[in-house]
Tab-separated table of C-alpha atoms in Angstrom:
chain	number	residue	atom	x	y	z
A	1	VAL	CA	153.167	20.429	32.843
A	2	SER	CA	155.327	21.381	29.878
A	3	ILE	CA	153.538	18.922	27.565
A	4	VAL	CA	150.155	20.384	28.550
A	5	SER	CA	151.451	23.948	28.078
A	6	VAL	CA	152.877	23.160	24.649
A	7	SER	CA	149.673	21.448	23.496
A	8	GLN	CA	147.485	24.327	24.743
A	9	GLY	CA	149.746	26.831	22.984
A	10	ALA	CA	149.601	24.815	19.754
A	11	LYS	CA	145.802	24.558	20.021
A	12	GLN	CA	145.465	28.318	20.494
A	13	GLN	CA	147.788	29.046	17.571
A	14	LEU	CA	145.859	26.626	15.325
A	15	GLU	CA	142.518	28.228	16.274
A	16	GLU	CA	143.905	31.692	15.498
A	17	ARG	CA	145.131	30.554	12.071
A	18	PHE	CA	141.806	28.927	11.228
A	19	GLY	CA	140.068	32.160	12.264
A	20	GLN	CA	142.304	34.169	9.923
A	21	TRP	CA	141.408	31.879	7.014
A	22	GLY	CA	137.701	32.039	7.744
A	23	ALA	CA	137.608	28.324	8.580
A	24	ASP	CA	135.224	29.080	11.431
A	25	ILE	CA	132.663	30.569	9.034
A	26	ILE	CA	129.850	28.489	7.569
A	27	THR	CA	127.843	29.624	4.552
A	28	ILE	CA	124.270	28.398	4.225
A	29	SER	CA	122.520	28.826	0.893
A	30	PRO	CA	119.130	27.646	-0.323
A	31	GLY	CA	119.184	24.824	-2.798
A	32	TYR	CA	120.582	21.330	-2.700
A	33	SER	CA	120.043	19.309	0.460
A	34	GLN	CA	119.111	15.896	1.729
A	35	ALA	CA	117.239	17.226	4.744
A	36	LYS	CA	113.673	16.164	5.496
A	37	GLY	CA	111.112	18.397	3.788
A	38	PHE	CA	112.986	18.639	0.510
A	39	LYS	CA	112.076	16.957	-2.750
A	40	ARG	CA	113.884	15.534	-5.763
A	41	VAL	CA	113.652	17.603	-8.943
A	42	GLY	CA	114.937	17.472	-12.493
A	43	LYS	CA	116.564	14.718	-14.516
A	44	GLY	CA	119.832	14.920	-12.585
A	45	GLY	CA	117.992	13.871	-9.449
A	46	GLY	CA	119.329	16.867	-7.524
A	47	LEU	CA	117.591	17.856	-4.351
A	48	THR	CA	116.195	21.319	-3.861
A	49	ALA	CA	114.051	23.192	-1.378
A	50	ASP	CA	110.418	24.060	-2.037
A	51	GLN	CA	111.424	27.618	-1.084
A	52	GLU	CA	113.819	29.539	-3.323
A	53	ASP	CA	115.348	31.932	-0.779
A	54	LEU	CA	116.288	31.916	2.867
A	55	THR	CA	114.159	34.327	4.890
A	56	ASP	CA	114.572	36.629	7.872
A	57	LYS	CA	112.878	33.878	9.903
A	58	ASP	CA	115.676	31.490	8.885
A	59	ILE	CA	118.229	34.026	10.127
A	60	LEU	CA	116.457	34.245	13.501
A	61	VAL	CA	116.491	30.452	13.822
A	62	LEU	CA	120.220	30.324	13.037
A	63	LYS	CA	120.927	33.096	15.592
A	64	SER	CA	119.215	31.002	18.277
A	65	ILE	CA	121.683	28.116	17.877
A	66	PRO	CA	124.138	27.928	20.813
A	67	ASN	CA	127.739	29.026	20.044
A	68	VAL	CA	126.723	30.872	16.870
A	69	ASN	CA	128.245	34.329	17.261
A	70	PHE	CA	127.084	36.070	14.079
A	71	VAL	CA	124.539	35.415	11.371
A	72	MET	CA	124.483	37.559	8.270
A	73	GLY	CA	121.888	37.604	5.553
A	74	GLN	CA	122.984	38.763	2.135
A	75	VAL	CA	121.615	39.178	-1.358
A	76	SER	CA	123.561	39.240	-4.585
A	77	ALA	CA	122.958	39.883	-8.242
A	78	THR	CA	124.595	41.345	-11.296
A	79	GLY	CA	123.778	44.983	-11.908
A	80	GLU	CA	124.856	47.981	-13.945
A	81	VAL	CA	127.548	50.102	-12.288
A	82	LYS	CA	128.585	53.465	-13.765
A	83	TYR	CA	131.532	55.748	-13.094
A	84	LEU	CA	132.434	58.869	-15.102
A	85	GLY	CA	130.472	57.852	-18.177
A	86	LYS	CA	131.712	54.234	-18.342
A	87	SER	CA	129.454	51.398	-17.241
A	88	GLY	CA	129.380	47.659	-17.007
A	89	ASN	CA	127.636	44.770	-15.346
A	90	ILE	CA	129.236	43.812	-12.052
A	91	HIS	CA	128.358	41.297	-9.340
A	92	ILE	CA	126.920	43.248	-6.389
A	93	THR	CA	126.452	41.865	-2.888
A	94	GLY	CA	124.229	43.416	-0.235
A	95	VAL	CA	125.274	42.596	3.326
A	96	ASN	CA	124.121	43.194	6.874
A	97	THR	CA	126.721	45.792	7.861
A	98	ASP	CA	126.765	44.854	11.575
A	99	ALA	CA	127.616	41.211	10.976
A	100	TRP	CA	129.697	41.706	7.810
A	101	LYS	CA	132.515	43.579	9.530
A	102	GLU	CA	132.743	40.739	12.082
A	103	ILE	CA	132.534	37.911	9.549
A	104	THR	CA	134.569	39.107	6.573
A	105	THR	CA	138.197	38.060	6.302
A	106	ASN	CA	138.855	40.524	3.461
A	107	GLU	CA	141.151	43.429	4.249
A	108	ILE	CA	140.559	47.043	3.290
A	109	GLU	CA	143.530	48.811	1.668
A	110	PHE	CA	142.012	52.291	1.488
A	111	GLY	CA	139.108	53.720	3.439
A	112	ARG	CA	136.984	51.670	5.804
A	113	ASP	CA	134.436	48.889	6.162
A	114	LEU	CA	130.720	49.508	5.867
A	115	THR	CA	129.153	50.565	9.164
A	116	LYS	CA	125.668	50.500	10.633
A	117	GLY	CA	124.902	54.095	9.590
A	118	ASP	CA	125.819	53.523	5.941
A	119	ILE	CA	122.918	53.415	3.511
A	120	TYR	CA	124.234	54.407	0.090
A	121	SER	CA	127.892	53.482	0.625
A	122	ALA	CA	130.008	50.841	-1.111
A	123	VAL	CA	133.248	48.931	-0.651
A	124	ILE	CA	134.746	47.890	-3.973
A	125	GLY	CA	137.392	45.444	-5.113
A	126	TYR	CA	140.880	46.396	-6.250
A	127	ASN	CA	140.202	45.660	-9.940
A	128	ILE	CA	136.972	47.638	-9.896
A	129	ALA	CA	138.824	50.591	-8.352
A	130	ASN	CA	141.857	50.466	-10.636
A	131	ALA	CA	141.033	48.841	-13.973
A	132	PHE	CA	137.357	48.240	-14.695
A	133	PHE	CA	136.395	51.791	-15.677
A	134	ASN	CA	139.757	52.664	-17.302
A	135	LYS	CA	139.958	55.373	-14.624
A	136	GLN	CA	140.869	54.992	-10.983
A	137	VAL	CA	137.993	55.126	-8.509
A	138	GLN	CA	139.117	56.724	-5.262
A	139	ILE	CA	137.645	56.900	-1.780
A	140	ASN	CA	134.710	59.317	-1.400
A	141	ARG	CA	133.964	59.213	-5.161
A	142	GLN	CA	130.471	58.390	-6.326
A	143	ILE	CA	129.470	55.420	-8.426
A	144	THR	CA	125.992	54.711	-9.731
A	145	ILE	CA	124.550	51.268	-9.079
A	146	GLU	CA	121.308	50.477	-10.904
A	147	GLY	CA	120.484	54.186	-11.104
A	148	ARG	CA	121.270	55.027	-7.456
A	149	ILE	CA	124.311	56.987	-6.332
A	150	PHE	CA	126.663	55.306	-3.834
A	151	LYS	CA	129.728	56.782	-2.135
A	152	VAL	CA	132.858	54.582	-2.207
A	153	VAL	CA	134.022	54.300	1.414
A	154	GLY	CA	136.500	51.439	1.045
A	155	ILE	CA	138.677	49.563	-1.428
A	156	PHE	CA	139.814	45.987	-0.781
A	157	LYS	CA	143.485	45.059	-0.899
A	158	GLN	CA	144.582	43.484	-4.164
A	159	GLY	CA	143.679	39.797	-4.184
A	160	GLU	CA	140.807	40.350	-1.714
A	161	ASN	CA	137.523	40.207	-3.651
A	162	ASP	CA	139.100	42.092	-6.574
A	163	ASN	CA	135.871	42.317	-8.587
A	164	ALA	CA	133.445	42.835	-5.704
A	165	VAL	CA	130.994	45.601	-5.000
A	166	ILE	CA	129.645	45.343	-1.454
A	167	ILE	CA	126.726	47.551	-0.347
A	168	PRO	CA	124.339	47.543	2.631
A	169	LEU	CA	121.514	45.006	2.526
A	170	GLU	CA	118.493	47.329	2.318
A	171	PRO	CA	119.438	49.272	-0.823
A	172	ALA	CA	120.566	45.970	-2.403
A	173	ARG	CA	117.110	44.529	-1.916
């Protein structure tokens, strides 16, 4: 009985630690694969899909897989971000706000995560908030991303996506 109890306790502790590290999260991106329906391209012989991006249909298929708890589509690109007259090109990621708060392992130091009602809100990395613009960006301040005004609702802890700008999926598209 004690051996079984110890092993179950160790299993639970291991699962919790893997969950904290995001080891139970799988990222699927279009591109290289050896799956049927893909073709060889280029001199390097790499494999790539005929389709460049994953679609909303792909997300629905992934959601239908048993034991998959959350599926999150996202888009990302580099864009111009401005704050108090200073600007620069920063990597911006648009996320599904419902799934993102369940999937992300990053911790917020100030403010909050994005929520379902957010449209023009952003969570930014520590470096973006404290060093990038030579002025500190605080919660509830406005930044301009590709000409649109976004309210900063959260700032990641230092070391957690320091150079990130995370916004809701629809305005990112």
